[in-house]
Every structure is written in C-alpha cells, then in structure tokens.
XYZ file of C-alpha atoms in Angstrom:
506
model
C 19.691 69.496 55.375
C 18.757 66.489 57.675
C 15.420 65.874 58.327
C 15.162 64.246 61.727
C 12.058 62.458 63.114
C 10.183 63.933 66.405
C 10.298 61.229 67.781
C 11.653 57.710 67.682
C 11.538 54.458 69.774
C 15.864 54.395 70.298
C 18.143 56.687 69.274
C 21.793 55.800 68.579
C 24.621 58.460 69.695
C 27.207 56.926 67.310
C 27.658 54.508 64.254
C 30.333 52.545 65.483
C 30.264 48.616 65.583
C 28.381 48.972 69.124
C 25.858 51.751 67.868
C 25.510 49.152 64.805
C 25.081 45.978 66.776
C 22.357 48.115 68.588
C 20.622 48.797 65.596
C 21.267 45.557 64.104
C 19.240 43.184 66.761
C 16.615 45.606 67.394
C 15.941 45.362 63.965
C 15.927 41.601 64.332
C 13.956 40.856 67.443
C 12.216 44.218 68.001
C 11.625 44.436 63.666
C 8.228 47.398 64.975
C 11.114 50.005 66.679
C 11.752 53.100 64.842
C 15.747 53.762 65.129
C 17.231 57.188 64.351
C 21.656 56.755 64.549
C 23.057 60.354 64.489
C 26.919 60.106 64.020
C 29.153 63.979 64.100
C 30.979 63.144 60.718
C 30.544 62.021 57.149
C 29.977 59.067 55.587
C 32.862 58.424 53.718
C 32.293 55.106 52.051
C 29.552 52.893 50.513
C 27.430 51.058 51.832
C 27.762 53.744 54.873
C 30.105 52.216 58.019
C 32.354 50.825 55.183
C 35.928 50.061 55.701
C 38.401 52.209 53.820
C 40.706 49.249 52.848
C 37.420 48.069 50.742
C 38.057 51.252 48.570
C 40.390 50.196 45.728
C 41.627 53.190 44.237
C 44.220 54.367 46.438
C 43.099 58.515 45.496
C 39.349 57.900 46.449
C 40.844 56.092 50.016
C 43.207 58.609 50.621
C 40.423 61.071 51.028
C 37.894 58.869 52.766
C 40.779 58.732 55.567
C 40.630 62.599 55.108
C 37.328 63.255 55.480
C 37.106 61.308 58.352
C 39.205 63.564 60.549
C 37.364 65.568 61.536
C 39.326 69.272 63.112
C 42.822 67.400 62.195
C 41.826 67.474 58.503
C 44.631 68.163 56.507
C 47.138 67.515 59.243
C 50.818 65.111 58.335
C 49.425 62.095 59.529
C 52.066 58.978 59.895
C 51.528 55.286 59.371
C 52.966 53.763 63.065
C 55.612 53.235 63.308
C 57.229 56.287 62.080
C 55.464 58.006 64.618
C 58.176 56.799 67.110
C 60.961 56.656 66.020
C 60.872 60.584 64.191
C 59.733 61.273 68.006
C 56.732 63.561 66.158
C 53.433 63.716 67.499
C 51.192 62.764 64.855
C 47.889 60.669 63.974
C 47.427 57.890 61.912
C 45.563 58.306 58.560
C 41.444 58.746 59.259
C 42.630 59.946 62.872
C 42.413 63.469 64.549
C 44.604 64.251 67.545
C 43.708 65.606 71.114
C 44.469 69.030 70.445
C 45.552 70.080 73.779
C 44.515 68.304 77.238
C 46.217 65.761 76.476
C 48.956 65.663 79.113
C 48.980 67.315 82.480
C 52.275 68.369 84.157
C 53.962 65.565 85.699
C 52.090 63.103 84.345
C 52.518 59.939 81.945
C 49.067 61.539 79.806
C 48.318 59.644 76.487
C 50.129 62.072 73.290
C 48.710 60.812 70.775
C 44.804 60.116 71.632
C 43.463 60.220 68.971
C 39.222 59.897 67.366
C 37.353 59.528 63.841
C 34.745 61.531 62.401
C 33.110 59.459 60.127
C 30.362 56.731 59.557
C 30.977 53.535 60.559
C 33.867 55.111 63.581
C 36.951 54.083 64.136
C 36.192 50.606 62.042
C 36.306 51.684 58.551
C 39.758 52.532 59.741
C 40.877 48.948 61.799
C 42.913 46.248 61.365
C 39.861 44.242 62.326
C 41.474 41.851 64.907
C 39.012 40.029 67.508
C 40.610 38.152 69.686
C 38.556 36.886 72.337
C 39.057 37.643 76.275
C 40.982 35.434 78.496
C 41.981 34.820 81.968
C 41.538 37.849 83.787
C 40.560 39.991 80.521
C 37.178 38.310 81.323
C 34.237 39.516 83.162
C 32.943 37.441 85.831
C 29.506 38.285 86.347
C 28.285 38.613 82.790
C 27.258 34.970 82.547
C 26.349 34.639 79.278
C 29.899 36.096 77.774
C 30.557 32.870 75.105
C 27.495 33.052 74.320
C 27.606 37.074 73.057
C 30.608 36.766 72.176
C 29.328 33.793 69.158
C 27.242 36.723 68.305
C 29.655 39.203 67.862
C 31.761 37.277 66.084
C 28.126 37.057 63.723
C 27.793 39.990 64.062
C 31.529 41.260 62.744
C 31.427 38.870 60.263
C 34.858 37.035 62.026
C 36.717 34.805 60.005
C 40.192 32.690 60.466
C 40.961 31.033 57.716
C 41.124 34.423 55.424
C 45.091 34.506 54.992
C 45.520 29.803 54.715
C 46.606 30.075 51.107
C 49.692 32.706 52.412
C 53.244 30.728 52.321
C 54.496 32.190 55.843
C 51.882 31.908 57.635
C 51.951 27.910 58.645
C 55.919 28.624 59.048
C 55.273 31.728 61.460
C 53.152 30.213 63.467
C 55.192 27.000 63.864
C 58.556 28.941 64.436
C 56.123 31.353 67.458
C 54.590 28.532 69.093
C 57.942 26.755 69.733
C 59.193 29.362 72.122
C 55.631 30.440 73.548
C 53.391 27.419 73.866
C 54.632 25.289 76.091
C 52.469 24.873 79.503
C 50.029 26.723 78.011
C 46.550 25.178 77.579
C 45.489 24.899 74.120
C 43.268 27.908 73.687
C 46.478 29.920 74.983
C 48.597 28.561 72.440
C 49.686 30.578 68.624
C 46.971 30.381 66.409
C 45.465 32.020 63.629
C 44.254 35.590 64.748
C 40.564 36.176 64.465
C 39.585 38.646 61.596
C 36.780 40.385 60.357
C 37.585 40.345 57.831
C 36.974 37.480 54.584
C 38.407 36.668 51.128
C 35.627 37.775 47.950
C 36.161 34.773 45.312
C 38.068 37.006 43.208
C 41.134 36.814 45.868
C 39.586 39.840 47.496
C 39.751 41.057 50.721
C 36.692 42.428 52.612
C 37.485 44.237 55.698
C 34.251 44.619 57.586
C 33.099 48.326 59.358
C 29.877 48.894 60.894
C 28.465 48.223 57.886
C 28.778 44.617 57.701
C 27.671 44.676 61.608
C 23.905 46.786 60.192
C 23.919 44.033 57.220
C 20.833 44.202 54.910
C 18.061 43.325 57.106
C 19.264 46.909 59.038
C 19.374 49.134 55.944
C 15.999 47.607 54.662
C 14.371 48.431 57.438
C 12.296 51.304 57.025
C 12.318 52.138 60.647
C 16.264 52.387 60.776
C 17.235 55.740 59.457
C 20.907 57.016 60.101
C 21.960 60.759 59.636
C 25.386 61.745 59.168
C 27.194 65.180 60.096
C 24.543 65.493 63.119
C 25.998 65.938 66.847
C 24.405 65.558 69.765
C 25.307 67.638 72.311
C 22.990 66.485 75.324
C 20.443 63.589 76.323
C 17.149 64.860 77.443
C 16.570 63.674 81.187
C 12.702 63.844 82.535
C 12.099 62.163 85.855
C 15.240 60.120 86.064
C 14.889 58.614 82.921
C 15.795 59.067 79.357
C 13.662 61.163 77.223
C 15.269 61.833 74.044
C 18.360 63.832 72.525
C 19.234 67.438 71.031
C 21.189 66.976 67.778
C 22.883 70.037 66.136
C 23.047 69.711 62.040
C 26.621 70.632 60.975
C 24.881 71.316 57.508
C 23.249 74.563 59.130
C 24.356 75.078 63.107
C 20.406 74.224 63.727
C 19.253 72.816 66.754
C 16.508 69.668 66.701
C 14.915 67.567 69.601
C 14.498 64.836 69.013
C 11.610 62.404 71.251
C 12.649 58.948 72.283
C 11.947 55.735 74.904
C 15.717 54.618 74.472
C 18.540 56.594 74.200
C 22.679 54.795 73.803
C 25.536 56.371 73.783
C 27.544 54.938 71.485
C 30.254 57.878 70.858
C 33.563 56.099 71.870
C 35.421 55.802 75.017
C 36.179 59.733 75.207
C 33.154 61.085 73.810
C 30.977 59.301 75.274
C 30.919 60.475 78.944
C 31.640 63.858 76.894
C 28.360 63.754 75.760
C 26.930 62.314 79.724
C 28.542 65.822 81.082
C 27.427 67.623 78.785
C 24.102 66.298 79.275
C 24.449 66.306 83.545
C 24.634 62.647 83.893
C 27.810 63.037 86.431
C 28.318 59.737 88.178
C 31.512 59.495 90.272
C 32.647 56.788 87.728
C 32.164 58.887 84.770
C 35.415 59.073 82.960
C 37.138 57.335 85.435
C 39.592 54.049 85.904
C 40.876 55.348 81.477
C 43.373 52.919 80.108
C 45.189 52.202 77.191
C 46.739 49.293 76.545
C 50.683 50.156 76.103
C 52.138 48.703 72.924
C 55.358 48.006 71.944
C 56.806 46.798 68.288
C 60.088 45.265 66.718
C 60.355 43.797 63.215
C 62.041 40.732 62.136
C 62.751 39.214 58.630
C 61.897 35.490 57.652
C 65.119 33.494 57.137
C 65.419 30.156 55.128
C 62.562 31.426 52.762
C 61.483 31.492 48.751
C 60.649 34.109 46.469
C 56.537 34.345 46.448
C 55.704 32.360 43.114
C 54.187 34.006 39.884
C 50.580 32.868 41.050
C 51.103 34.242 44.152
C 51.170 37.960 42.260
C 48.251 39.560 41.855
C 46.813 40.945 38.047
C 47.451 44.102 38.784
C 51.469 43.576 40.026
C 50.825 44.099 43.986
C 51.953 40.717 46.178
C 49.644 38.463 47.523
C 49.640 38.380 51.323
C 52.418 36.287 52.502
C 52.543 35.677 56.335
C 49.118 36.213 57.429
C 48.695 37.313 60.885
C 49.362 35.341 63.735
C 47.755 35.371 67.443
C 50.249 35.111 71.019
C 47.391 34.777 73.895
C 47.124 36.802 76.592
C 47.549 34.958 80.035
C 47.742 36.140 83.728
C 51.091 34.582 83.376
C 52.483 36.445 80.412
C 50.076 39.604 80.576
C 50.272 40.782 77.013
C 48.565 40.327 74.316
C 50.165 39.554 70.788
C 49.595 40.306 66.920
C 52.332 39.133 64.587
C 51.422 40.361 61.031
C 53.220 40.743 57.261
C 54.497 44.486 56.809
C 55.454 46.111 53.514
C 58.438 47.167 54.479
C 61.305 47.227 56.900
C 61.075 49.960 59.246
C 64.330 50.980 58.901
C 66.179 50.864 55.959
C 68.182 47.950 54.574
C 71.526 47.574 52.788
C 71.153 47.701 49.079
C 73.087 44.774 48.853
C 70.681 43.078 51.397
C 67.238 41.991 48.982
C 64.926 41.107 50.703
C 61.785 38.085 49.964
C 58.918 39.907 49.010
C 56.432 39.756 51.698
C 59.635 38.006 54.670
C 59.233 41.163 56.747
C 57.382 40.619 60.140
C 55.725 42.979 62.456
C 55.709 41.964 65.629
C 53.128 43.841 68.633
C 52.382 43.120 72.275
C 49.780 44.869 74.032
C 50.321 45.327 77.661
C 47.864 45.090 80.340
C 47.406 48.474 82.502
C 47.369 49.260 86.321
C 43.393 50.281 86.876
C 43.745 52.880 88.663
C 40.924 54.941 90.508
C 42.893 58.755 88.811
C 43.661 57.484 85.746
C 40.803 59.870 84.163
C 39.048 62.185 81.454
C 37.730 65.060 82.687
C 36.053 68.110 80.993
C 34.900 71.488 81.474
C 31.953 73.754 82.669
C 33.668 76.851 80.757
C 36.228 75.539 77.919
C 34.543 74.186 74.199
C 35.900 72.073 72.201
C 36.324 72.286 68.176
C 32.871 70.722 67.759
C 31.745 73.015 71.068
C 31.191 70.591 73.544
C 33.294 70.643 76.970
C 36.819 70.511 77.097
C 38.860 67.409 77.430
C 41.350 66.676 80.065
C 43.412 63.610 80.146
C 44.855 62.208 83.711
C 46.832 59.181 83.237
C 50.331 57.754 85.264
C 51.770 55.000 84.283
C 52.680 53.099 87.685
C 55.942 50.943 88.801
C 53.455 47.834 87.691
C 53.044 48.920 84.322
C 56.827 50.300 83.911
C 57.414 46.041 85.302
C 55.327 44.779 82.181
C 56.678 47.113 79.585
C 59.419 46.047 80.411
C 58.611 42.384 80.312
C 56.989 43.062 77.168
C 60.362 44.334 75.277
C 62.424 41.294 76.545
C 59.355 39.188 74.855
C 59.092 40.490 71.922
C 63.064 40.411 70.928
C 62.205 36.389 72.332
C 60.087 36.294 69.747
C 62.044 38.389 66.545
C 64.090 35.973 67.163
C 62.280 32.712 66.913
C 60.501 33.838 64.450
C 64.100 35.217 61.910
C 66.796 38.245 61.795
C 66.030 41.249 64.392
C 65.575 44.027 62.738
C 67.624 47.205 64.777
C 68.603 46.466 67.473
C 65.693 47.254 70.029
C 61.908 47.310 69.684
C 59.491 50.552 69.563
C 57.701 51.586 72.601
C 54.586 53.275 71.193
C 53.938 56.871 72.576
C 50.693 56.444 74.986
C 47.367 56.382 73.144
C 48.758 54.319 70.167
C 47.029 52.000 70.684
C 43.034 53.582 69.885
C 41.982 51.002 72.530
C 40.733 53.418 75.375
C 38.609 51.455 77.469
C 36.653 52.041 81.180
C 35.428 55.511 81.160
C 31.791 53.725 81.656
C 32.211 51.162 83.339
C 30.355 47.785 83.410
C 29.618 46.456 87.194
C 27.607 43.937 88.518
C 26.428 46.440 91.488
C 25.688 50.560 91.776
C 28.442 50.792 94.634
C 30.060 54.004 92.491
C 32.659 52.552 90.649
C 30.989 52.050 88.066
C 28.423 54.140 85.672
C 26.516 51.264 84.056
C 25.120 48.129 85.519
C 25.464 44.488 83.780
C 22.783 44.890 80.198
C 24.164 48.599 80.208
C 22.037 51.002 81.258
C 23.379 53.983 83.048
C 22.785 53.809 87.438
C 19.727 56.254 88.079
C 18.500 57.193 84.865
C 16.212 54.178 82.899
C 16.169 53.638 79.361
C 19.808 55.613 78.845
C 22.504 52.576 77.790
C 26.341 53.421 76.959
C 28.364 51.013 74.711
C 31.961 50.823 73.216
C 35.036 49.627 74.997
C 34.285 52.425 77.783
C 32.091 49.757 79.522
C 34.744 47.444 79.351
C 35.775 47.012 83.651
C 38.064 44.175 83.095
C 42.021 45.479 82.079
C 42.295 43.978 78.393
C 45.255 43.700 76.488
C 43.738 41.355 73.505
C 41.633 44.203 70.844
C 38.803 44.799 72.851
C 35.887 45.692 69.717
C 34.585 42.319 69.936
C 33.988 42.088 73.393
C 32.247 45.863 73.470
C 29.807 44.216 70.434
C 29.181 41.150 72.285
C 28.627 44.175 75.367
C 26.543 45.630 73.544
C 24.371 42.434 71.540
C 23.550 42.263 75.588
C 22.232 45.581 76.216
C 20.129 45.908 73.000
C 18.213 42.483 73.860
C 17.271 43.866 76.555
C 15.604 46.598 74.696
C 14.436 44.853 72.108
C 12.400 43.262 75.632
C 10.846 46.111 76.777
C 10.078 47.390 73.716
C 8.103 43.914 72.812
C 5.480 45.345 75.721
C 5.297 48.862 74.485
C-alpha cells in the first residue's frame, strides 16, 4: 500500500528519462518544491530505474525483464531480428505488445508496437544510443536547442569513448567512412555513437537508465517521492488549469486524489495521449501525426581480422566487446540513420567448418524517417477498456509512396555498408515489422503556435490547459531517423526550467 501525499507542487506521471528529467531539473532549480512521481509498473532494479543490463546475475536480469512486461508477462519473447526470421509477432524481453487494435483493415498498422511497465520505463531496456538530430530532424523554432542537448548529455551520462579499447571499432568506422563520408559535412560523417554508458574502473560497462537522470541529488531530495504500481487514471482540470491527478493504487485498487500546482504527463508516446483523453483533454492534434521509424537490419562478418588476445577475455570467460558502436548520421540526402554494432552471434546458421572470429559478426541497422501524415494516429475508445482499465487504443497507420521509396533506398544502402564492412551474411537484409523501432513520436507534438496541429507549445505546456505539461518522444514534431531519447530529454529540460522559474515566485 502506497502512502500518497494529499498535495504536492508537481505531480509527474511516468518514471522514464523525461519524467526523471523534470524531477532532476526541479530539484536543482527549485529545491523547495515537493514532487511526486507515479509509475504504473513495479521497481525491478536498484537503484530504482537502473538499466537491467547492469544486473550481473542472468537469472535476476530475466526476472526483472519479466516483471517489466505488464499485461504481457509470461508471453514468449524474442530478440530481434529473430521475430522477423520466424514471422512471429513477439515482443522483445522487457516489453509487451498491444493485444489488439494495432492494425486496422487495409492499413499497415504497427504490428509489434510495444510498451514497458516498470520504474525507469523503456530506459531500463534501451540500447543507450544518444545521437543528435541533424538537418530536417532539428526543431527550427527552439533557438536554444544545442544548449539543451548539451544538458541532456549531462543528465543521461552520454559518452563517446566507452568502446575505444575495442580492437575492431576503428576498423569498422574506417570501412564505413570509405563509402559514406565523401561530400558530407564533418558532423555528418561516420563516427563513434554517443551512448548513455560508461566503463567502470574494473572494465565493466554501466548503462544509464532513469536512475542516472535522477542522480543522487534527486534521490536525496526530501521533497521528492516515487510511487510504483500506481496508475494515474486522469488529470484533474479546474478553471482551465491542471489541479492534480487521480491515482489508483494497484496493490489495493483504491483511488486517491492528489492535488498539484503543476502536472507533467510523461507516460510514453501512446499512454500520454491516453491519459489526456481519459481526462477529457482532447485537442484536435491529440494522438495525431503518429510516426515510427521503419527499420532495416543486416549483418556482415569482418574480414581480415585476428582472434582476440588472451588479455581481451574477461575473468568470467566472456569476451570483451570487439567492434564497438558506430554511427552513420542522418542527412536529408540520405534520409536514414545508421547504428552499427557487434552481434553476439550470426543471425543465420554458418557451416560447422566455417569458424567465426569472436566479435567479428557486425549488425547493421538503418532507421528511416517517416512521411508525416495527419491520419496516422492512435485513437481511444469511450466504451472499451484496456487491461489497466484505461480507454482502449486503436492504431491507424499507413506507409506512403515516399516511405516505401525511403525503405527501398535503405535496403540498397545497407547492402553497400555490409559489403564495405566485410562479408554480408544472408541473401538480403531484413525489414523489421512496423513498430519494432520503439521510437514512436508525434502524438503530443509541439508547435510554435496554437494552430490546431499541435498539442503543446515550445515549453511543452498543453495548449489551453495552464500548468499541464507533456513529455517524451511524442512531443517531437519533426520526422526523425535518429534515436529520439536525447531530443526528448532536451525538450523536457526546457519545460522543467519553465516550471522551476514559475515556482520560484510562488
């Protein structure tokens, strides 16, 4: 049973990186403020919100992933691209699929649209990739975006040197650069992938989750409280401004009303608009402009490389990382973003007499921009409920001719990259089922002005509802190919600063 407060200054719905960003910035800039954070899922790692990869015991790590799978717990999961090869509709460990409503008749839909329900959200399971947006990915009406991205790097603990000691990492980048870099600006050339990860003195990698964003400063803040297994069913609105939230304690089923001066909804790109809809907050753009990043993956075996030396074998017998993580940035001329990293094994069987140098199988992934469409959307029912008792979702989603063209170009490009790196494995690349990127955006999109095509303004405050802010990938208004978390955190920093400034005068 949770002991909820009667009132707080700020109520935050969701404990992912952007919800954690609001708590962190408010702690730093308005230390007198009281903050309550509500998460529908359980605490699965320590400190709360930590990445499950940091759990060294494999059995405990699997248990944490299972507990993150909400209504889907117990279902079979599969690591990609296995789901593509098998043709099965399965979630990845730590996530669960939308049970129905993911594909309307005659539409492409998002067959593997997925969620996580746990403290830390999807950041307890993500790859940690934090590239910066470029070209048309950038939001033109945010003048301080670069400074915000710098601060987002700080909160997420982004580094570029965690894999510098990997013996194949420079080789992979050199081979990619030979076919990519010509004619590109320096910032768009092949480079190390910025990652929310650091390496400890003992050599072990530590992946950032919401725990890193919160930091010791927030955890030690006496005015901050985190409540897990707590479902926010609606936002209270009085006289045109947010007044608090209604929370259902999932351990007892009891509902509680918590008053708040400010409410931040940072549930995810599908559940944030769901909470607003359930609250009767229904601007025309809510749930609209939904976009996912279509994803093409392939693999190659590095040629002309030597096996790892004895000093590259960890004490446990596990291999150290060999090829690191490389980044092929998005450009408007090549409208996809590339993430190239080591695979633990070949995605297709190899002959027994065809030995593979450990660490020499490299996975290549290209994420494609989406042609933004008003009718690509998530709708919510006024009569049907989901497994949490919230308005049921139904996704409407189509690929346009332009989307198919970009996908065709990505397939051709990834074959060229695989050949540059080494020997392609398999006859052709895989096209992942829609929804596989987990990078859903646009459903609570930001706008420069209240023109009916956006849900919130440049500070993430919802149009027409003072004191209500939205956060997460859904706020991003542009079509992106790069991983969106860094951008979402940057936008959350801007919103949190706005709240902190207002609270300073209360």
